[in-house]
Short mmCIF file of C-alpha atoms in Angstrom, two decimals:
data_model
loop_
_atom_site.label_atom_id
_atom_site.label_comp_id
_atom_site.label_asym_id
_atom_site.label_seq_id
_atom_site.Cartn_x
_atom_site.Cartn_y
_atom_site.Cartn_z
CA UNK A 1 -55.16 -66.68 -105.93
CA UNK A 2 -55.60 -62.88 -106.90
CA UNK A 3 -56.34 -60.41 -104.71
CA UNK A 4 -59.53 -58.82 -105.27
CA UNK A 5 -59.76 -55.43 -106.79
CA UNK A 6 -60.75 -52.36 -104.33
CA UNK A 7 -62.94 -49.34 -105.38
CA UNK A 8 -63.46 -46.55 -103.19
CA UNK A 9 -67.06 -44.83 -103.38
CA UNK A 10 -67.14 -41.26 -102.25
CA UNK A 11 -70.67 -39.79 -102.03
CA UNK A 12 -72.56 -37.81 -99.46
CA UNK A 13 -76.16 -39.53 -100.15
CA UNK A 14 -76.54 -42.96 -98.56
CA UNK A 15 -78.55 -44.25 -101.05
CA UNK A 16 -76.03 -43.66 -103.87
CA UNK A 17 -73.55 -45.24 -101.60
CA UNK A 18 -75.43 -48.31 -100.94
CA UNK A 19 -76.55 -48.87 -104.66
CA UNK A 20 -72.99 -48.74 -106.00
CA UNK A 21 -71.89 -50.91 -103.06
CA UNK A 22 -74.43 -53.41 -103.92
CA UNK A 23 -73.84 -53.55 -107.83
CA UNK A 24 -69.98 -53.55 -107.69
CA UNK A 25 -69.82 -56.21 -104.94
CA UNK A 26 -71.95 -58.66 -107.36
CA UNK A 27 -69.41 -57.89 -109.78
CA UNK A 28 -66.83 -59.25 -107.52
CA UNK A 29 -65.10 -56.15 -106.44
CA UNK A 30 -64.14 -55.25 -102.70
CA UNK A 31 -66.08 -51.83 -102.16
CA UNK A 32 -64.99 -49.23 -99.73
CA UNK A 33 -67.48 -46.26 -98.83
CA UNK A 34 -66.80 -42.81 -97.92
CA UNK A 35 -69.54 -40.06 -97.14
CA UNK A 36 -67.33 -37.13 -97.24
CA UNK A 37 -63.79 -35.95 -98.30
CA UNK A 38 -62.46 -36.33 -94.83
CA UNK A 39 -63.13 -40.37 -94.73
CA UNK A 40 -62.22 -40.49 -98.50
CA UNK A 41 -58.68 -38.99 -97.52
CA UNK A 42 -58.28 -41.63 -94.64
CA UNK A 43 -59.36 -44.66 -96.70
CA UNK A 44 -57.14 -43.40 -99.97
CA UNK A 45 -54.62 -43.53 -97.61
CA UNK A 46 -54.86 -46.93 -95.98
CA UNK A 47 -56.20 -48.97 -98.73
CA UNK A 48 -54.72 -47.57 -101.89
CA UNK A 49 -57.59 -48.46 -104.30
CA UNK A 50 -57.49 -49.66 -107.73
CA UNK A 51 -60.53 -46.90 -108.46
CA UNK A 52 -62.14 -44.01 -106.94
CA UNK A 53 -65.82 -43.02 -107.72
CA UNK A 54 -66.19 -39.73 -106.64
CA UNK A 55 -68.97 -37.03 -106.27
CA UNK A 56 -68.56 -33.82 -106.90
CA UNK A 57 -70.97 -32.18 -104.19
CA UNK A 58 -70.11 -32.99 -100.61
CA UNK A 59 -70.74 -30.79 -97.51
CA UNK A 60 -66.98 -30.77 -96.12
CA UNK A 61 -65.13 -30.23 -99.56
CA UNK A 62 -66.12 -30.83 -102.94
CA UNK A 63 -64.98 -33.57 -105.36
CA UNK A 64 -62.72 -31.65 -107.91
CA UNK A 65 -60.93 -29.89 -104.77
CA UNK A 66 -60.20 -33.38 -103.37
CA UNK A 67 -58.87 -34.51 -106.97
CA UNK A 68 -56.78 -31.38 -107.15
CA UNK A 69 -55.24 -32.09 -103.64
CA UNK A 70 -54.44 -35.74 -104.57
CA UNK A 71 -52.88 -34.32 -107.85
CA UNK A 72 -50.66 -31.83 -105.92
CA UNK A 73 -49.49 -34.31 -103.52
CA UNK A 74 -48.61 -37.08 -105.83
CA UNK A 75 -51.64 -39.24 -104.90
CA UNK A 76 -53.38 -39.41 -107.90
CA UNK A 77 -52.01 -42.81 -108.91
CA UNK A 78 -55.45 -44.57 -109.53
CA UNK A 79 -58.25 -43.43 -112.23
CA UNK A 80 -60.94 -41.48 -110.84
CA UNK A 81 -64.47 -41.30 -112.29
CA UNK A 82 -66.20 -37.96 -111.31
CA UNK A 83 -70.07 -38.27 -110.34
CA UNK A 84 -72.91 -35.66 -110.34
CA UNK A 85 -76.12 -35.35 -110.73
CA UNK A 86 -76.33 -31.36 -111.88
CA UNK A 87 -72.43 -30.61 -112.62
CA UNK A 88 -71.98 -28.19 -115.53
CA UNK A 89 -69.96 -29.04 -118.73
CA UNK A 90 -67.22 -26.69 -117.51
CA UNK A 91 -67.17 -28.76 -114.16
CA UNK A 92 -66.54 -31.72 -116.06
CA UNK A 93 -63.66 -30.25 -118.25
CA UNK A 94 -62.00 -29.06 -115.22
CA UNK A 95 -61.85 -32.43 -113.74
CA UNK A 96 -60.81 -33.97 -116.76
CA UNK A 97 -58.26 -31.52 -117.27
CA UNK A 98 -56.96 -32.44 -113.36
CA UNK A 99 -56.55 -35.85 -113.98
CA UNK A 100 -60.18 -37.39 -113.60
CA UNK A 101 -60.61 -40.51 -116.13
CA UNK A 102 -64.43 -39.87 -116.57
CA UNK A 103 -67.44 -38.36 -115.90
CA UNK A 104 -70.86 -39.80 -114.87
CA UNK A 105 -74.24 -38.21 -114.54
CA UNK A 106 -76.64 -39.31 -111.96
CA UNK A 107 -78.88 -41.16 -112.17
CA UNK A 108 -76.18 -43.72 -113.42
CA UNK A 109 -77.41 -46.43 -115.84
CA UNK A 110 -76.17 -49.94 -114.96
CA UNK A 111 -74.27 -50.62 -117.71
CA UNK A 112 -72.99 -47.36 -118.24
CA UNK A 113 -71.21 -47.76 -114.49
CA UNK A 114 -70.07 -51.34 -115.21
CA UNK A 115 -68.35 -50.49 -118.75
CA UNK A 116 -66.77 -47.32 -117.36
CA UNK A 117 -65.33 -49.04 -114.19
CA UNK A 118 -63.77 -51.62 -116.48
CA UNK A 119 -62.31 -49.24 -118.98
CA UNK A 120 -60.90 -47.33 -116.02
CA UNK A 121 -59.59 -50.40 -114.31
CA UNK A 122 -57.89 -51.53 -117.54
CA UNK A 123 -56.15 -48.41 -118.01
CA UNK A 124 -55.19 -47.74 -114.50
CA UNK A 125 -53.49 -51.21 -114.56
CA UNK A 126 -51.89 -50.55 -117.66
CA UNK A 127 -50.19 -47.43 -116.33
CA UNK A 128 -49.13 -49.14 -113.03
CA UNK A 129 -47.54 -51.94 -114.85
CA UNK A 130 -45.47 -49.08 -117.25
CA UNK A 131 -44.52 -46.94 -114.53
CA UNK A 132 -43.11 -46.97 -110.72
CA UNK A 133 -44.37 -44.57 -108.60
CA UNK A 134 -41.88 -43.35 -105.75
CA UNK A 135 -43.49 -40.31 -105.21
CA UNK A 136 -43.62 -41.13 -101.42
CA UNK A 137 -39.77 -40.85 -101.44
CA UNK A 138 -39.12 -37.95 -103.70
CA UNK A 139 -38.37 -36.77 -107.10
CA UNK A 140 -34.76 -35.96 -106.96
CA UNK A 141 -32.17 -37.31 -109.51
CA UNK A 142 -31.00 -39.77 -106.75
CA UNK A 143 -34.65 -41.27 -106.66
CA UNK A 144 -35.06 -41.13 -110.47
CA UNK A 145 -32.18 -43.36 -110.76
CA UNK A 146 -33.74 -45.56 -107.94
CA UNK A 147 -36.78 -45.82 -110.08
CA UNK A 148 -34.80 -46.96 -113.06
CA UNK A 149 -32.98 -49.65 -111.13
CA UNK A 150 -36.52 -50.91 -110.01
CA UNK A 151 -37.76 -50.84 -113.31
CA UNK A 152 -35.43 -52.87 -114.52
CA UNK A 153 -36.51 -55.55 -112.05
CA UNK A 154 -40.23 -55.08 -112.02
CA UNK A 155 -40.99 -57.58 -114.75
CA UNK A 156 -38.49 -60.28 -113.29
CA UNK A 157 -39.46 -62.81 -110.52
CA UNK A 158 -36.08 -62.69 -109.25
CA UNK A 159 -35.35 -62.24 -105.43
CA UNK A 160 -34.31 -58.70 -104.44
CA UNK A 161 -32.19 -57.44 -101.49
CA UNK A 162 -33.24 -53.80 -100.42
CA UNK A 163 -30.57 -52.05 -98.27
CA UNK A 164 -29.67 -48.86 -96.52
CA UNK A 165 -30.38 -47.23 -93.26
CA UNK A 166 -33.40 -47.70 -91.06
CA UNK A 167 -36.67 -45.53 -92.37
CA UNK A 168 -35.18 -45.01 -95.72
CA UNK A 169 -38.45 -46.33 -97.58
CA UNK A 170 -37.95 -50.08 -97.71
CA UNK A 171 -41.57 -50.91 -97.97
CA UNK A 172 -42.43 -48.36 -100.46
CA UNK A 173 -39.96 -50.13 -102.91
CA UNK A 174 -40.80 -53.72 -101.95
CA UNK A 175 -44.33 -52.43 -103.24
CA UNK A 176 -43.08 -50.91 -106.33
CA UNK A 177 -41.45 -54.32 -107.49
CA UNK A 178 -45.19 -55.98 -106.58
CA UNK A 179 -47.36 -56.88 -109.46
CA UNK A 180 -51.19 -55.42 -108.63
CA UNK A 181 -53.98 -57.59 -108.04
CA UNK A 182 -51.34 -60.43 -107.02
CA UNK A 183 -51.20 -61.53 -103.46
CA UNK A 184 -49.21 -59.32 -101.04
CA UNK A 185 -47.51 -61.03 -98.02
CA UNK A 186 -45.49 -59.58 -95.27
CA UNK A 187 -43.45 -62.05 -93.11
CA UNK A 188 -44.83 -61.32 -89.67
CA UNK A 189 -42.96 -64.07 -87.61
CA UNK A 190 -39.52 -65.51 -88.61
CA UNK A 191 -40.86 -68.63 -86.90
CA UNK A 192 -43.41 -69.52 -89.69
CA UNK A 193 -40.12 -69.91 -91.96
CA UNK A 194 -39.50 -73.16 -90.01
CA UNK A 195 -42.59 -74.51 -89.35
CA UNK A 196 -44.49 -73.83 -92.74
CA UNK A 197 -42.48 -72.59 -95.48
CA UNK A 198 -44.24 -74.15 -98.43
CA UNK A 199 -47.55 -73.07 -96.99
CA UNK A 200 -46.26 -69.24 -96.85
CA UNK A 201 -45.10 -69.50 -100.50
CA UNK A 202 -48.44 -71.46 -101.27
CA UNK A 203 -50.01 -68.18 -99.53
CA UNK A 204 -48.30 -65.81 -101.66
CA UNK A 205 -48.47 -67.81 -104.97
CA UNK A 206 -48.01 -65.46 -107.77
CA UNK A 207 -47.25 -62.52 -105.87
CA UNK A 208 -44.71 -61.15 -103.53
CA UNK A 209 -43.46 -62.37 -100.27
CA UNK A 210 -41.97 -59.24 -98.45
CA UNK A 211 -39.40 -60.32 -95.50
CA UNK A 212 -38.57 -57.01 -93.44
CA UNK A 213 -35.19 -56.85 -91.64
CA UNK A 214 -33.75 -60.35 -92.58
CA UNK A 215 -30.52 -59.82 -90.26
CA UNK A 216 -33.09 -60.25 -87.47
CA UNK A 217 -34.05 -63.65 -88.17
CA UNK A 218 -32.40 -66.62 -86.15
CA UNK A 219 -29.90 -68.86 -88.25
CA UNK A 220 -32.50 -71.45 -88.38
CA UNK A 221 -34.87 -69.36 -90.05
CA UNK A 222 -32.39 -68.00 -92.23
CA UNK A 223 -31.45 -71.70 -93.82
CA UNK A 224 -35.46 -72.07 -94.14
CA UNK A 225 -35.40 -68.96 -96.18
CA UNK A 226 -32.57 -69.95 -98.27
CA UNK A 227 -34.39 -73.30 -98.77
CA UNK A 228 -37.47 -71.35 -99.85
CA UNK A 229 -35.45 -69.24 -102.43
CA UNK A 230 -34.86 -72.38 -104.28
CA UNK A 231 -38.80 -73.16 -104.63
CA UNK A 232 -39.93 -69.44 -105.90
CA UNK A 233 -40.01 -70.63 -109.54
CA UNK A 234 -42.59 -73.34 -108.63
CA UNK A 235 -44.72 -71.21 -106.72
CA UNK A 236 -44.50 -67.73 -109.04
CA UNK A 237 -43.26 -66.02 -105.94
CA UNK A 238 -40.86 -62.68 -105.61
CA UNK A 239 -39.33 -62.70 -102.42
CA UNK A 240 -38.02 -59.04 -101.67
CA UNK A 241 -35.95 -59.02 -98.64
CA UNK A 242 -34.55 -55.70 -96.53
CA UNK A 243 -32.07 -54.92 -94.54
CA UNK A 244 -30.35 -52.13 -92.47
CA UNK A 245 -27.58 -53.86 -91.21
CA UNK A 246 -24.62 -54.62 -93.66
CA UNK A 247 -25.17 -58.38 -94.25
CA UNK A 248 -21.83 -58.92 -95.92
CA UNK A 249 -20.38 -58.12 -92.68
CA UNK A 250 -22.20 -60.05 -90.57
CA UNK A 251 -21.98 -62.97 -92.95
CA UNK A 252 -18.11 -62.62 -92.68
CA UNK A 253 -18.10 -62.43 -89.10
CA UNK A 254 -20.36 -65.63 -88.90
CA UNK A 255 -23.75 -63.86 -87.62
CA UNK A 256 -25.63 -64.09 -90.96
CA UNK A 257 -25.61 -67.63 -93.42
CA UNK A 258 -23.34 -67.30 -95.95
CA UNK A 259 -25.34 -69.10 -98.41
CA UNK A 260 -28.74 -66.97 -97.55
CA UNK A 261 -26.36 -63.91 -98.12
CA UNK A 262 -24.94 -65.28 -101.56
CA UNK A 263 -28.42 -65.74 -102.88
CA UNK A 264 -29.55 -62.28 -101.82
CA UNK A 265 -26.70 -60.12 -102.91
CA UNK A 266 -27.20 -61.39 -106.41
CA UNK A 267 -29.78 -58.62 -106.79
CA UNK A 268 -29.41 -55.70 -104.55
CA UNK A 269 -30.60 -52.61 -104.57
CA UNK A 270 -29.27 -49.53 -102.16
CA UNK A 271 -31.97 -47.21 -101.22
CA UNK A 272 -30.42 -43.54 -100.14
CA UNK A 273 -30.57 -41.32 -96.91
CA UNK A 274 -32.57 -38.39 -96.87
CA UNK A 275 -29.28 -36.53 -96.41
CA UNK A 276 -27.82 -37.35 -99.49
CA UNK A 277 -31.00 -36.28 -101.26
CA UNK A 278 -32.11 -32.87 -99.36
CA UNK A 279 -33.78 -31.53 -102.59
CA UNK A 280 -36.65 -33.72 -101.94
CA UNK A 281 -37.36 -32.89 -98.23
CA UNK A 282 -39.49 -29.94 -99.12
CA UNK A 283 -41.80 -31.83 -101.27
CA UNK A 284 -41.69 -34.73 -98.82
CA UNK A 285 -42.78 -31.85 -95.91
CA UNK A 286 -45.53 -30.94 -97.82
CA UNK A 287 -46.65 -34.27 -98.65
CA UNK A 288 -46.64 -35.89 -95.23
CA UNK A 289 -48.51 -32.74 -94.01
CA UNK A 290 -51.38 -33.30 -96.68
CA UNK A 291 -51.87 -36.78 -95.53
CA UNK A 292 -53.33 -35.29 -91.86
CA UNK A 293 -55.54 -32.33 -93.76
CA UNK A 294 -55.34 -29.93 -96.39
CA UNK A 295 -54.85 -26.82 -94.10
CA UNK A 296 -51.98 -28.75 -92.17
CA UNK A 297 -48.78 -27.06 -94.66
CA UNK A 298 -50.35 -23.72 -94.23
CA UNK A 299 -49.51 -24.47 -90.13
CA UNK A 300 -45.67 -25.04 -90.83
CA UNK A 301 -44.07 -21.29 -90.62
CA UNK A 302 -40.90 -20.50 -92.88
CA UNK A 303 -38.74 -20.81 -89.76
CA UNK A 304 -40.34 -24.30 -89.09
CA UNK A 305 -40.00 -25.65 -92.76
CA UNK A 306 -36.57 -24.38 -92.50
CA UNK A 307 -35.39 -26.08 -89.79
CA UNK A 308 -37.11 -29.29 -90.98
CA UNK A 309 -35.26 -29.30 -94.31
CA UNK A 310 -31.83 -28.34 -92.36
CA UNK A 311 -32.56 -31.44 -89.49
CA UNK A 312 -29.80 -34.44 -90.25
CA UNK A 313 -32.88 -36.96 -90.34
CA UNK A 314 -30.96 -40.10 -89.10
CA UNK A 315 -34.35 -41.90 -88.98
CA UNK A 316 -34.83 -40.69 -92.27
CA UNK A 317 -38.72 -41.04 -93.57
CA UNK A 318 -39.94 -42.67 -90.39
CA UNK A 319 -38.25 -39.90 -88.39
CA UNK A 320 -39.54 -37.19 -90.41
CA UNK A 321 -43.16 -38.47 -90.28
CA UNK A 322 -43.14 -39.25 -86.59
CA UNK A 323 -42.07 -35.62 -85.92
CA UNK A 324 -44.69 -33.99 -88.16
CA UNK A 325 -47.41 -36.16 -86.77
CA UNK A 326 -46.13 -35.07 -83.20
CA UNK A 327 -46.30 -31.18 -84.67
CA UNK A 328 -49.76 -31.37 -86.53
CA UNK A 329 -51.61 -33.57 -84.27
CA UNK A 330 -50.76 -31.41 -81.13
CA UNK A 331 -53.35 -29.03 -79.89
CA UNK A 332 -50.95 -26.12 -80.72
CA UNK A 333 -51.97 -24.11 -83.72
CA UNK A 334 -49.33 -22.18 -83.71
CA UNK A 335 -46.13 -24.23 -84.20
CA UNK A 336 -42.85 -22.81 -83.14
CA UNK A 337 -39.30 -23.36 -83.86
CA UNK A 338 -38.80 -24.22 -80.05
CA UNK A 339 -41.52 -26.67 -80.22
CA UNK A 340 -39.91 -28.50 -83.22
CA UNK A 341 -36.59 -28.31 -81.56
CA UNK A 342 -37.86 -29.75 -78.48
CA UNK A 343 -39.11 -32.79 -80.49
CA UNK A 344 -36.01 -33.21 -82.67
CA UNK A 345 -33.78 -33.33 -79.64
CA UNK A 346 -36.26 -36.47 -78.67
CA UNK A 347 -35.69 -38.01 -81.70
CA UNK A 348 -32.18 -37.41 -82.67
CA UNK A 349 -29.88 -40.55 -83.18
CA UNK A 350 -26.96 -39.86 -80.92
CA UNK A 351 -25.41 -43.22 -81.43
CA UNK A 352 -23.02 -42.16 -84.14
CA UNK A 353 -22.28 -38.91 -85.28
CA UNK A 354 -23.15 -37.78 -88.99
CA UNK A 355 -20.47 -37.77 -91.47
CA UNK A 356 -20.73 -35.56 -94.45
CA UNK A 357 -21.15 -37.29 -97.57
CA UNK A 358 -18.84 -36.09 -100.49
CA UNK A 359 -19.96 -36.39 -104.06
CA UNK A 360 -18.43 -38.99 -105.95
CA UNK A 361 -16.58 -36.70 -108.38
CA UNK A 362 -15.37 -34.32 -105.32
CA UNK A 363 -11.82 -35.30 -105.87
CA UNK A 364 -11.91 -34.46 -109.76
CA UNK A 365 -13.01 -30.95 -109.47
CA UNK A 366 -10.71 -28.06 -109.45
CA UNK A 367 -9.50 -26.93 -106.22
CA UNK A 368 -11.82 -23.88 -105.89
CA UNK A 369 -14.75 -25.90 -106.63
CA UNK A 370 -13.73 -28.68 -104.31
CA UNK A 371 -13.23 -26.25 -101.68
CA UNK A 372 -16.78 -24.51 -102.36
CA UNK A 373 -18.48 -28.41 -102.35
CA UNK A 374 -17.05 -29.34 -99.03
CA UNK A 375 -17.87 -26.20 -97.22
CA UNK A 376 -21.79 -26.52 -98.60
CA UNK A 377 -21.37 -29.99 -97.15
CA UNK A 378 -19.74 -28.82 -93.92
CA UNK A 379 -22.34 -25.95 -93.09
CA UNK A 380 -25.30 -27.78 -94.24
CA UNK A 381 -23.94 -30.95 -91.62
CA UNK A 382 -23.40 -28.49 -89.05
CA UNK A 383 -26.68 -26.43 -89.27
CA UNK A 384 -28.38 -30.15 -89.08
CA UNK A 385 -26.52 -31.17 -86.18
CA UNK A 386 -27.10 -27.95 -84.16
CA UNK A 387 -30.92 -27.57 -85.63
CA UNK A 388 -30.14 -24.50 -87.18
CA UNK A 389 -29.29 -22.42 -83.76
CA UNK A 390 -27.18 -19.93 -85.51
CA UNK A 391 -25.37 -19.04 -82.28
CA UNK A 392 -23.95 -22.52 -81.57
CA UNK A 393 -22.98 -22.87 -85.68
CA UNK A 394 -21.13 -19.66 -85.49
CA UNK A 395 -19.17 -21.12 -82.17
CA UNK A 396 -18.43 -24.56 -83.86
CA UNK A 397 -17.29 -23.15 -86.87
CA UNK A 398 -15.12 -20.46 -85.15
CA UNK A 399 -16.81 -17.55 -87.00
CA UNK A 400 -18.55 -14.26 -86.02
CA UNK A 401 -22.28 -14.42 -86.86
CA UNK A 402 -21.93 -11.74 -89.68
CA UNK A 403 -19.31 -13.71 -91.03
CA UNK A 404 -21.33 -16.63 -90.87
CA UNK A 405 -24.30 -15.09 -92.66
CA UNK A 406 -22.18 -14.04 -95.12
CA UNK A 407 -20.67 -17.39 -95.78
CA UNK A 408 -24.20 -19.00 -96.00
CA UNK A 409 -25.56 -16.97 -98.56
CA UNK A 410 -22.50 -16.96 -100.55
CA UNK A 411 -23.02 -20.76 -100.57
CA UNK A 412 -26.73 -20.35 -101.07
CA UNK A 413 -27.61 -22.26 -98.15
CA UNK A 414 -31.04 -21.43 -96.58
CA UNK A 415 -31.11 -20.21 -92.77
CA UNK A 416 -33.56 -19.23 -90.03
CA UNK A 417 -34.55 -15.51 -90.20
CA UNK A 418 -34.86 -15.13 -86.74
CA UNK A 419 -32.36 -16.95 -83.81
CA UNK A 420 -34.41 -20.05 -82.15
CA UNK A 421 -34.51 -19.65 -78.12
CA UNK A 422 -31.24 -20.98 -76.58
#
């Protein structure tokens, strides 16, 4: 069973929306409708459509502006066809330059509409098949290496095990391995593995079955999953499992089925935590903020951004998104460092202290370079643990404030320009 293709129609004219809905639904597409840019943003975020038909002239934000916004945030992952009844050639050229697939003038002819939709979907499917998009995780070298690892697996139907800390982006990587327009099934209840394993495989036939946190399954459920792994070829199903717990250790301690572990560990993908790729944080903060509204990033002052970028994020992406949600959905337009510190304090994971991660080549460096690398890791870690409170950082490091600022500048480590309240 192949999942139907979703098309998002964005137009402020109700007659146009209803007409396009009727035509495209008759062609077998799932059609979602948005009367303005705000609704379009929300539907784009929730459903990730295969194609967007986007009107240029709308009351809250014009289509070109929305197109630019999606492009800047890395969300232009589907073809977009612009619609307008009175646009200039310059507007059409600008939209195409930004990334629009094509441009249709109203009133839109039926054959012209359908041929353009088919061409756009074909191009979009080819792009999705040829490249994995991990923009939701970042653009650092570490993420590029992760993308390369996933791309080697995308054309195979082998089982994959995703490992890493809580919140690193399991679902995003699992989605990256999923073939578009095929069934996508998330295992919501481990009990179904025992009661109806073959029914699950049939539901996911030709597609992907995603099993989050397999360490939480009971031993009976684990054995049933191991049984299903031997049947995936018959059903053409790729099973992708995720675990934030060390399955090898659990297996050695008798707390995880050794047969299942042996099957899963043959194709393991490690997803790196945020603290090992801090260069991604600025872009991720911007991207998460834009998901709320176009003006959301402007509410984050340089001081707040600095604190966000230096925080330890033991909960990784999930914690970052939760903190930004708390900040940006508050009624306080003036977001302060004190406000952010209060939230970070509530969400900080105190169960295990952060340990500095030394680069793999650390012990091959000359002494001077190794010392500088260690000092950079030491101060970045200390700034994160103390929420960039410079008084506490100076106390913990045993340095005078002026010496501390001089050392941070020497190491090219950014720090707040004003002191957060004690």
